[in-house]
XYZ file of C-alpha atoms in Angstrom:
680
model
C 101.817 127.856 103.238
C 99.493 127.101 106.130
C 96.625 128.791 104.323
C 97.232 126.721 101.195
C 97.216 123.517 103.243
C 93.989 124.529 104.987
C 92.351 125.332 101.667
C 93.333 121.974 100.222
C 92.080 120.194 103.333
C 88.761 121.997 103.157
C 88.392 121.105 99.497
C 89.196 117.473 100.252
C 86.496 117.347 102.955
C 84.026 119.051 100.606
C 84.670 116.414 97.952
C 84.245 113.657 100.513
C 80.894 115.046 101.608
C 79.430 115.273 98.124
C 76.242 113.313 97.475
C 76.363 110.131 95.494
C 73.885 111.357 92.904
C 75.700 111.912 89.603
C 74.531 114.180 86.792
C 77.263 113.920 84.145
C 74.928 114.377 81.148
C 73.020 117.632 80.551
C 70.328 117.379 77.874
C 68.142 119.984 76.213
C 65.344 119.518 73.675
C 63.716 121.721 71.033
C 61.251 121.584 68.137
C 62.840 123.138 65.068
C 60.212 124.108 62.468
C 60.439 125.342 58.860
C 58.093 127.270 56.554
C 56.630 123.976 55.372
C 55.101 121.067 57.245
C 58.390 119.363 58.065
C 60.091 119.811 61.429
C 62.808 118.281 63.585
C 62.844 117.299 67.236
C 66.415 117.888 68.400
C 67.923 116.511 71.617
C 71.336 118.031 72.473
C 73.616 116.816 75.255
C 76.673 118.185 76.960
C 78.668 115.299 78.497
C 81.111 115.642 81.359
C 84.697 114.478 80.672
C 85.228 110.778 81.280
C 81.597 109.897 80.493
C 79.948 108.844 77.261
C 76.413 108.497 75.903
C 75.588 105.502 73.700
C 74.286 105.978 70.162
C 71.388 104.261 68.380
C 71.013 100.716 66.933
C 73.289 98.827 69.344
C 71.147 95.714 69.491
C 69.401 93.949 72.341
C 72.577 92.419 73.755
C 74.353 95.750 74.055
C 74.148 98.613 76.536
C 71.300 101.143 76.690
C 70.899 102.706 73.262
C 69.323 106.038 72.461
C 65.639 105.441 71.697
C 62.782 107.804 70.766
C 59.470 107.289 72.550
C 56.084 108.870 71.866
C 53.569 109.557 74.635
C 51.261 111.576 72.394
C 51.539 112.900 68.861
C 48.357 114.524 67.545
C 48.426 116.487 64.297
C 51.875 115.147 63.361
C 53.601 111.911 62.465
C 57.091 110.534 62.754
C 59.230 110.344 59.594
C 62.262 108.054 59.491
C 64.427 106.881 62.384
C 66.113 108.706 65.223
C 69.399 109.954 63.764
C 72.604 110.515 65.789
C 74.629 113.582 64.798
C 78.190 114.482 65.647
C 81.420 112.606 66.320
C 80.353 108.996 66.833
C 83.129 106.890 68.405
C 83.203 103.186 67.461
C 85.153 100.720 69.579
C 85.055 96.995 70.110
C 84.036 96.050 73.651
C 85.327 92.752 75.057
C 82.635 92.465 77.713
C 79.702 92.689 75.244
C 81.652 91.088 72.412
C 80.496 93.707 69.939
C 81.342 97.085 68.476
C 79.828 99.912 70.476
C 78.971 103.415 69.274
C 78.923 106.335 71.632
C 79.514 110.079 72.042
C 81.926 111.987 74.251
C 81.710 115.686 75.220
C 78.705 116.431 72.977
C 75.854 114.433 71.427
C 72.914 115.322 69.215
C 69.935 113.179 68.244
C 67.406 114.282 65.616
C 63.949 112.891 64.958
C 62.135 114.212 61.865
C 58.351 114.686 61.942
C 55.659 115.983 59.605
C 52.569 117.928 60.545
C 49.296 116.406 59.323
C 46.766 118.798 60.887
C 46.670 122.543 61.471
C 46.900 122.007 65.219
C 49.409 119.711 66.876
C 50.056 118.362 70.363
C 53.393 116.555 70.845
C 54.511 114.766 73.984
C 57.640 112.605 73.505
C 60.990 111.837 75.057
C 64.453 110.433 74.387
C 65.765 107.577 76.522
C 69.562 107.237 76.690
C 72.281 105.387 78.538
C 75.475 106.907 79.999
C 78.575 105.251 81.420
C 82.148 105.945 82.378
C 84.978 103.462 83.021
C 83.784 102.745 86.556
C 80.005 102.990 86.628
C 76.831 103.328 84.545
C 73.730 105.351 85.175
C 70.170 104.059 84.865
C 68.352 104.997 81.655
C 67.923 108.772 81.474
C 65.070 110.644 79.837
C 64.750 114.065 78.266
C 61.222 115.214 77.360
C 59.724 117.531 74.788
C 56.140 118.838 74.969
C 54.886 121.267 72.314
C 51.493 122.568 71.178
C 50.761 124.929 68.311
C 49.558 125.536 64.713
C 51.411 124.707 61.482
C 50.508 124.901 57.753
C 49.887 121.650 55.845
C 51.058 120.496 52.442
C 48.688 120.212 49.482
C 46.614 117.058 48.968
C 48.948 115.858 46.205
C 52.015 116.400 48.359
C 50.424 114.517 51.234
C 49.537 111.635 48.923
C 53.088 111.475 47.557
C 54.616 111.666 51.030
C 52.423 108.862 52.282
C 54.243 106.532 49.924
C 57.552 107.173 51.680
C 58.888 104.669 54.196
C 58.071 105.408 57.808
C 59.247 103.693 60.954
C 57.042 102.530 63.777
C 58.246 104.211 66.957
C 58.026 102.480 70.295
C 54.892 103.826 71.972
C 53.929 103.190 75.561
C 50.874 100.954 75.758
C 49.291 102.824 78.627
C 49.614 106.282 77.143
C 46.865 105.906 74.530
C 44.014 105.772 77.062
C 43.371 108.643 79.408
C 41.547 106.380 81.826
C 44.498 104.051 82.547
C 44.969 103.554 86.271
C 48.086 104.831 87.977
C 49.391 103.516 91.274
C 50.529 106.372 93.476
C 53.360 105.961 95.995
C 53.512 108.896 98.423
C 56.858 110.289 99.670
C 56.419 109.233 103.312
C 54.910 106.161 104.846
C 52.933 105.169 107.907
C 51.217 102.011 109.112
C 47.929 103.324 107.751
C 49.297 103.203 104.217
C 49.139 99.419 104.151
C 51.291 96.550 105.176
C 54.108 97.618 107.515
C 56.802 95.712 105.620
C 55.833 97.216 102.258
C 55.937 100.698 103.803
C 59.447 100.178 105.117
C 60.640 98.774 101.797
C 60.320 102.139 100.077
C 61.064 104.501 102.956
C 64.203 106.634 102.301
C 67.309 105.717 104.306
C 69.711 108.220 102.754
C 70.728 109.821 106.047
C 71.320 106.444 107.746
C 73.436 105.265 104.823
C 75.513 108.469 104.779
C 76.112 108.112 108.525
C 77.332 104.525 108.026
C 79.555 105.549 105.117
C 80.933 108.445 107.175
C 83.903 110.245 105.651
C 85.275 106.991 104.293
C 84.591 108.050 100.740
C 86.577 107.141 97.660
C 87.602 110.758 97.123
C 88.915 111.009 100.705
C 90.846 107.734 100.342
C 92.216 108.850 97.007
C 93.601 112.141 98.302
C 95.105 110.603 101.415
C 96.648 107.834 99.314
C 98.177 110.380 96.938
C 99.450 112.464 99.885
C 101.095 109.440 101.489
C 102.450 108.229 98.161
C 104.002 111.639 97.653
C 105.565 111.542 101.118
C 107.083 108.094 100.499
C 108.296 109.291 97.115
C 109.986 112.266 98.782
C 111.732 110.003 101.283
C 112.999 107.859 98.411
C 114.173 110.945 96.555
C 116.195 111.979 99.601
C 118.156 108.721 99.255
C 119.096 109.394 95.636
C 122.749 110.196 94.701
C 121.689 113.649 93.524
C 120.309 114.726 96.903
C 121.791 112.769 99.799
C 125.373 114.044 99.451
C 124.068 117.637 99.276
C 122.326 117.523 102.662
C 125.398 117.813 104.956
C 126.982 120.460 102.739
C 123.837 122.589 102.649
C 123.161 122.347 106.394
C 126.810 123.153 107.207
C 126.644 126.167 104.901
C 123.671 127.651 106.751
C 125.187 127.008 110.166
C 128.590 128.439 109.245
C 127.008 131.493 107.597
C 125.598 132.449 111.005
C 128.388 131.490 113.408
C 127.520 134.219 115.878
C 123.778 133.484 115.732
C 122.984 129.778 115.569
C 119.234 130.493 115.581
C 119.624 132.457 112.348
C 121.285 129.463 110.688
C 118.381 127.237 111.826
C 115.886 129.824 110.493
C 117.678 129.866 107.157
C 117.627 126.082 106.910
C 113.912 125.996 107.800
C 113.299 128.695 105.166
C 115.235 126.566 102.703
C 112.976 123.594 103.470
C 109.813 125.717 103.156
C 111.097 127.025 99.815
C 111.364 123.437 98.548
C 107.764 122.835 99.640
C 106.549 125.989 97.868
C 108.350 125.069 94.639
C 107.002 121.529 94.403
C 103.536 122.464 95.642
C 103.479 125.176 92.967
C 104.357 122.472 90.405
C 101.373 120.403 91.502
C 99.011 123.381 91.367
C 100.341 124.297 87.903
C 99.536 120.811 86.596
C 95.901 121.290 87.630
C 95.777 124.891 86.398
C 97.278 124.148 82.977
C 95.196 121.070 82.225
C 92.137 121.961 84.263
C 90.127 119.691 86.534
C 87.937 118.451 83.679
C 90.948 117.585 81.537
C 92.576 115.636 84.362
C 89.430 113.600 84.828
C 89.142 113.003 81.077
C 92.797 111.969 80.820
C 92.389 109.407 83.598
C 90.050 107.407 81.328
C 91.588 108.218 77.945
C 93.245 105.308 76.166
C 95.795 107.403 74.230
C 96.870 109.174 77.389
C 97.319 105.859 79.195
C 99.580 104.602 76.387
C 101.618 107.779 76.785
C 101.922 107.183 80.518
C 103.041 103.614 79.862
C 105.837 104.789 77.567
C 106.814 107.582 79.989
C 107.187 105.206 82.930
C 109.189 102.736 80.802
C 111.592 105.590 79.965
C 111.872 106.498 83.640
C 112.552 102.865 84.532
C 115.286 102.562 81.910
C 116.818 105.757 83.309
C 116.950 104.246 86.784
C 118.500 101.085 85.316
C 121.365 103.281 84.108
C 120.755 103.151 80.343
C 120.756 106.958 80.131
C 120.337 109.995 82.341
C 117.476 112.472 82.240
C 119.001 115.936 82.691
C 117.971 119.530 82.343
C 120.403 121.871 80.578
C 123.351 122.734 82.863
C 122.968 126.401 81.931
C 119.668 126.527 83.824
C 121.222 125.425 87.119
C 124.283 127.608 86.609
C 122.144 130.677 85.959
C 120.011 130.141 89.058
C 123.082 129.394 91.196
C 124.773 132.549 89.988
C 121.671 134.594 90.770
C 121.559 133.114 94.260
C 125.200 134.150 94.888
C 124.557 137.777 93.941
C 121.421 138.208 96.038
C 120.820 138.174 99.755
C 118.034 137.540 102.221
C 115.098 135.257 101.645
C 115.391 135.479 97.849
C 118.862 133.969 97.900
C 117.659 131.040 100.017
C 114.726 130.478 97.695
C 117.037 130.500 94.655
C 119.316 127.993 96.391
C 116.333 125.699 96.847
C 115.423 126.152 93.199
C 119.002 125.227 92.252
C 118.597 121.991 94.225
C 115.408 121.213 92.280
C 117.197 121.667 88.943
C 120.376 119.791 89.874
C 118.468 116.824 91.328
C 116.119 116.556 88.356
C 117.763 113.401 86.964
C 116.989 111.545 90.237
C 113.676 113.086 91.167
C 112.024 113.268 87.693
C 111.115 109.549 87.509
C 109.688 109.627 91.070
C 107.758 112.835 90.451
C 106.619 111.458 87.082
C 105.182 108.305 88.699
C 103.561 110.410 91.395
C 101.904 112.797 88.924
C 100.799 109.868 86.782
C 98.995 108.337 89.784
C 97.618 111.750 90.725
C 96.193 112.645 87.306
C 94.631 109.214 86.829
C 92.970 109.318 90.246
C 90.244 111.489 88.744
C 90.540 114.064 91.563
C 91.549 117.573 90.569
C 93.302 118.288 93.904
C 95.459 115.135 93.699
C 98.514 116.658 91.913
C 98.806 119.400 94.542
C 98.374 116.937 97.406
C 100.955 114.586 95.915
C 103.507 117.334 95.461
C 102.821 118.568 98.996
C 103.645 115.154 100.447
C 106.744 114.844 98.228
C 108.040 118.286 99.154
C 107.505 117.866 102.911
C 109.497 114.597 102.895
C 112.243 116.107 100.729
C 112.570 119.211 102.927
C 112.414 117.276 106.204
C 116.110 116.174 106.463
C 117.398 119.702 105.743
C 115.311 121.057 108.610
C 115.954 118.194 111.042
C 119.737 118.216 110.573
C 119.774 122.012 110.948
C 117.963 121.678 114.294
C 120.181 118.756 115.419
C 123.593 119.122 113.646
C 125.127 116.278 115.667
C 122.849 113.823 113.918
C 124.802 114.367 110.698
C 127.656 112.250 112.072
C 125.312 109.295 112.502
C 123.776 109.567 109.024
C 124.914 106.878 106.532
C 127.566 107.919 104.039
C 126.941 108.077 100.315
C 127.609 104.790 98.593
C 126.399 101.910 96.447
C 123.193 101.561 98.526
C 121.764 104.567 96.678
C 122.317 102.789 93.342
C 120.421 99.781 94.667
C 117.454 101.969 95.572
C 117.451 103.463 92.063
C 117.385 100.073 90.387
C 114.631 98.788 92.689
C 112.527 101.849 91.847
C 113.149 101.126 88.170
C 111.562 97.683 88.542
C 108.589 99.158 90.414
C 108.049 101.814 87.735
C 108.185 99.111 85.047
C 105.481 97.136 86.871
C 103.275 100.225 87.267
C 103.689 101.028 83.557
C 101.865 97.810 82.658
C 98.849 98.976 84.652
C 98.320 101.903 82.312
C 98.931 99.877 79.175
C 96.232 97.509 80.473
C 93.702 100.379 80.574
C 94.395 101.220 76.928
C 94.353 97.562 75.931
C 90.848 97.089 77.392
C 89.582 100.338 75.833
C 90.722 99.411 72.320
C 90.126 95.676 72.561
C 93.641 94.812 71.389
C 93.810 91.678 73.593
C 97.570 92.007 73.920
C 97.557 92.319 77.687
C 94.901 89.944 79.000
C 95.046 88.934 82.614
C 97.382 85.960 82.221
C 99.800 87.990 80.042
C 99.808 90.813 82.622
C 100.470 88.401 85.468
C 103.214 86.659 83.436
C 105.041 89.965 82.979
C 104.699 90.828 86.635
C 106.102 87.401 87.577
C 109.119 88.114 85.376
C 109.589 91.662 86.701
C 109.436 90.715 90.396
C 111.446 87.537 89.752
C 114.238 89.671 88.243
C 113.932 92.153 91.109
C 114.420 89.292 93.556
C 117.431 88.041 91.602
C 118.928 91.566 91.662
C 118.453 92.027 95.400
C 119.986 88.595 96.046
C 123.029 89.555 93.971
C 122.463 87.214 91.034
C 121.692 90.017 88.555
C 123.857 93.105 88.022
C 123.431 96.394 86.125
C 125.872 98.849 84.631
C 125.143 101.220 87.513
C 126.477 98.599 89.967
C 129.770 98.357 88.073
C 130.207 102.124 88.057
C 129.405 102.263 91.770
C 131.987 99.568 92.601
C 129.311 97.107 93.710
C 129.973 94.423 91.101
C 131.779 91.898 93.294
C 130.593 93.054 96.718
C 128.066 90.716 98.374
C 124.582 92.126 98.905
C 123.613 93.217 102.440
C 121.312 91.001 104.489
C 118.442 93.509 104.136
C 118.680 93.341 100.330
C 118.732 89.537 100.329
C 115.648 89.446 102.564
C 113.909 91.886 100.231
C 114.917 89.709 97.296
C 113.400 86.623 98.912
C 110.154 88.563 99.483
C 110.100 89.616 95.828
C 110.718 86.032 94.677
C 107.977 84.793 96.983
C 105.604 87.379 95.527
C 106.432 86.137 92.008
C 105.658 82.553 93.075
C 102.433 83.760 94.713
C 101.230 85.099 91.345
C 101.834 81.823 89.490
C 98.349 80.311 90.221
C 96.855 83.449 88.737
C 97.838 82.120 85.308
C 95.094 79.500 85.757
C 92.448 81.799 87.201
C 93.320 82.114 90.905
C 92.066 85.477 92.271
C 95.506 86.682 93.509
C 93.862 89.227 95.815
C 97.075 91.220 96.347
C 97.120 92.338 92.712
C 93.373 92.471 92.005
C 93.485 96.305 91.923
C 96.172 96.287 89.204
C 95.555 93.260 87.020
C 92.969 93.219 84.205
C 89.525 91.801 85.117
C 88.962 88.067 85.347
C 86.835 88.025 82.178
C 89.948 88.753 80.109
C 91.482 85.448 81.232
C 91.570 83.015 78.307
C 92.277 79.936 80.444
C 90.361 79.989 83.704
C 89.877 76.927 85.899
C 87.810 78.950 88.392
C 84.389 78.580 86.771
C 82.115 79.137 89.761
C 79.362 81.620 88.897
C 77.148 83.408 91.389
C 73.627 84.333 90.294
C 70.994 86.312 92.186
C 68.141 84.310 93.713
C 65.751 87.178 93.027
C 65.407 90.042 90.546
C 62.332 91.494 92.255
C 62.823 93.704 95.293
C 59.572 92.897 97.121
C 59.770 89.121 96.549
C 63.394 88.976 97.569
C 62.808 90.924 100.777
C 59.887 88.679 101.659
C 62.054 85.571 101.160
C 64.863 87.058 103.263
C 62.417 87.805 106.063
C 61.163 84.199 105.986
C 64.729 82.817 106.015
C 66.047 85.286 108.573
C 68.982 86.277 106.352
C 70.278 89.747 105.500
C 69.799 91.008 101.960
C 72.555 92.025 99.579
C 70.889 94.458 97.228
C 72.741 94.689 93.886
C 71.772 97.614 91.673
C 73.043 96.602 88.279
C 72.273 96.865 84.578
C 72.384 94.792 81.440
C 74.607 97.427 79.859
C 76.850 98.006 82.922
C 80.383 96.933 82.043
C 81.773 97.289 85.530
C 78.907 95.288 86.957
C 80.118 92.385 84.826
C 83.677 92.994 85.969
C 82.666 92.788 89.623
C 80.734 89.603 88.993
C 83.648 88.038 87.103
C 86.532 89.080 89.333
C 85.011 89.493 92.829
C 81.920 87.293 93.017
C 83.877 84.318 91.643
C 86.237 84.399 94.623
C 85.464 81.200 96.612
C 84.982 82.988 99.935
C 82.793 85.692 98.408
C 80.761 83.134 96.455
C 80.165 81.041 99.555
C 78.980 84.022 101.572
C 76.675 85.266 98.825
C 75.008 81.888 98.354
C 74.752 80.749 101.983
C 74.667 83.829 104.212
C 72.704 86.360 102.110
C 69.633 86.608 99.953
C 71.029 88.172 96.808
C 68.692 90.490 94.892
C 69.863 91.948 91.592
C 67.816 94.884 90.309
C 68.415 95.857 86.659
C 67.846 99.583 86.273
C 67.838 99.341 82.463
C 65.158 96.634 82.279
C 62.716 98.000 79.683
C 59.936 95.523 80.398
C 56.670 97.391 80.962
C 54.997 97.472 84.362
C 51.420 96.106 84.419
C 50.376 99.540 85.662
C 52.337 102.802 85.624
C 53.390 104.075 89.048
C 53.371 107.732 89.999
C 55.904 108.460 92.724
C 56.751 111.512 94.775
C 60.324 112.005 95.971
C 61.595 113.466 99.200
C 61.796 116.914 97.621
C 58.252 116.796 96.370
C 59.193 115.975 92.771
C 56.767 113.635 91.001
C 57.561 111.066 88.363
C 55.679 108.385 86.469
C 57.400 104.990 86.319
C 56.420 102.842 83.343
C 59.147 100.208 83.190
C 60.681 97.780 85.665
C 64.070 99.426 85.251
C 62.612 102.854 86.024
C 61.091 101.436 89.215
C 64.422 100.085 90.464
C 66.234 103.249 89.386
C 63.833 105.383 91.428
C 64.243 103.007 94.373
C 68.006 103.465 94.276
C 67.944 107.257 93.970
C 65.096 108.029 96.380
C 65.758 105.406 99.060
C 69.572 105.322 98.984
C 70.554 108.646 97.405
C 72.679 107.102 94.625
C 72.246 106.588 90.898
C 75.424 104.873 89.654
C 75.950 101.169 89.072
C 77.225 98.895 90.371
C 75.906 99.815 93.823
C 75.734 97.346 96.706
C 73.951 97.774 100.021
C 73.181 95.232 102.797
C 69.703 95.521 104.297
C 67.964 94.130 107.363
C 64.853 92.383 105.945
C 62.793 93.324 109.023
C 63.410 97.068 108.830
C 64.690 97.516 105.230
C 67.473 99.657 106.676
C 71.187 99.359 105.855
C 73.341 97.257 108.112
C 76.595 98.844 106.978
C 77.882 101.398 104.474
C 77.382 100.945 100.748
C 79.911 99.578 98.287
C 80.557 100.702 94.717
C 82.867 99.462 91.929
C 86.048 98.197 93.550
C 87.786 94.996 92.471
C 89.576 94.694 95.797
C 88.308 91.275 96.953
C 89.442 91.774 100.534
C 87.475 95.004 100.788
C 84.351 93.277 99.477
C 84.750 90.408 101.957
C 85.085 92.899 104.806
C 81.986 94.668 103.540
C 79.988 91.409 103.664
C 81.378 90.405 107.069
C 80.482 93.750 108.589
C 76.925 93.434 107.346
C 76.609 89.941 108.826
C 78.059 91.062 112.152
C 75.617 93.949 112.434
C 72.679 91.659 111.596
C 73.529 89.455 114.572
């Protein structure tokens, strides 16, 4: 058990230390020839789960579309358009207000050409855009360079083919002349290279940024959150009617079985608790093993899977409300219990623990279900195991503690109607969480059935009813069965009810566009709000890095560098739901110089720039977007958008850790405040 925990901890730290550079799309290119003069340039991609690559012909207002570019094509000519091949997915996107076409898992793009001379020299590339549900990458490129000899068609065939329609392919203006000048930016800088400020602007700060970020990574937070959520879920499961009454009987059994050796009874109880941990931890590991890490990541962003999770949690909630009971066949528990009675030693104790798991399924299944739902949608393959580890430790804890201190059993609360109250409260919570997953599917399909104000309205109703239940104004069938129909609610329940009612009132302004920071991580983005009185919009003062830094130096203000993209959906979400917050908007406009750099800006540079990275790799930048993309990857060691970093204009070094896509407004405010404090 200790080894398993150490392995999981090591894996968690490994994930937290991973670089921020993402390579979810793996392209290859080839020139496929025939016996005649025709040929095909084929670009084939393998796409990681959860990511997608956009197809062709999306329009100027859409995300980055697949486009074929020619650097040089001697002895051949392009025939027709770039053609996408494979399973093209078409979905309406609410952010862009248009139908988008993209590929998942695999993508193929084919460009037909025809040889016009015996010798050919081809230098071309495909530009593409890739996104997932949280971030987008800058435009990617896959090249093809080929030289060789091919046979030509007859004169009559060439004449006939020349009548066919051809398409003018976008060709770089600077590639036609071999004498075009290229600005070279070396990998390292010194004062002799030019102006000191310009040198510092491009100098890499990857190590400084990683030191500021520390181990406070999203993956680390996610695993710790799942572990703690599992632990809390285990504590709640202990209080269920299926488990709490069993604790004193089980502990007494172990202690009585070893009357002459109390230490043996304690060892048996501890072994019983460890068996529970092994069983539930094994369940978490099986979830990852059966589905695989890639499948878990894909499911976390899959609309159909999120609809399934919504329905599953609704069923669990109705079960806790007392509409029906989720049970495993009684024969299973009887068979395991019988086997435990006929065996001895450690095996009998393990089988007793397994019997507890089966008998308590009706109470623990909804809690485990919610836990595994959160784990699988976290996008981290180790999350199910970590969640089950936390759940099992909490569930096994009372059996071990009461075995070590038997006298504490007398002080433990007796079984009663309070356990029914906990079940119903959990039912309301599961119902609220279910809407979160339906919201993901709603945004993916563009149904517009669960926009922000609808989501908030349902949460107001749910937590309003929860408050009414805890105050004793609302009753369920479970309360009648438990004899709690006429009994007044305890003071603790009434106080909890008032808190729930206050929370429902707190959400009311959200119907008119108030940020409602406490639910920003769950509610749909602000741009889905049909009626929004909060119309304040924040726009960047500069879209040029050098000019923005110079202005910040003159004003003495820190810089908020925003790496974004025209086709970045989550960039728009951040701008709509976080930047519109009054406090955030005031800080961005008054305390910072905001520079937005669009990594998918296809406008041509006046001169191409040849750059050399920290690893000695060279690259020629021909567009504005390529320039900002290289700045982000080489200087900051990241390539996903949105990406935010606060810089000191004097040194061009980060003042605090970076920030990625996260609609938690409080977290963004703290990020800005920390940058300001470090500037002073």
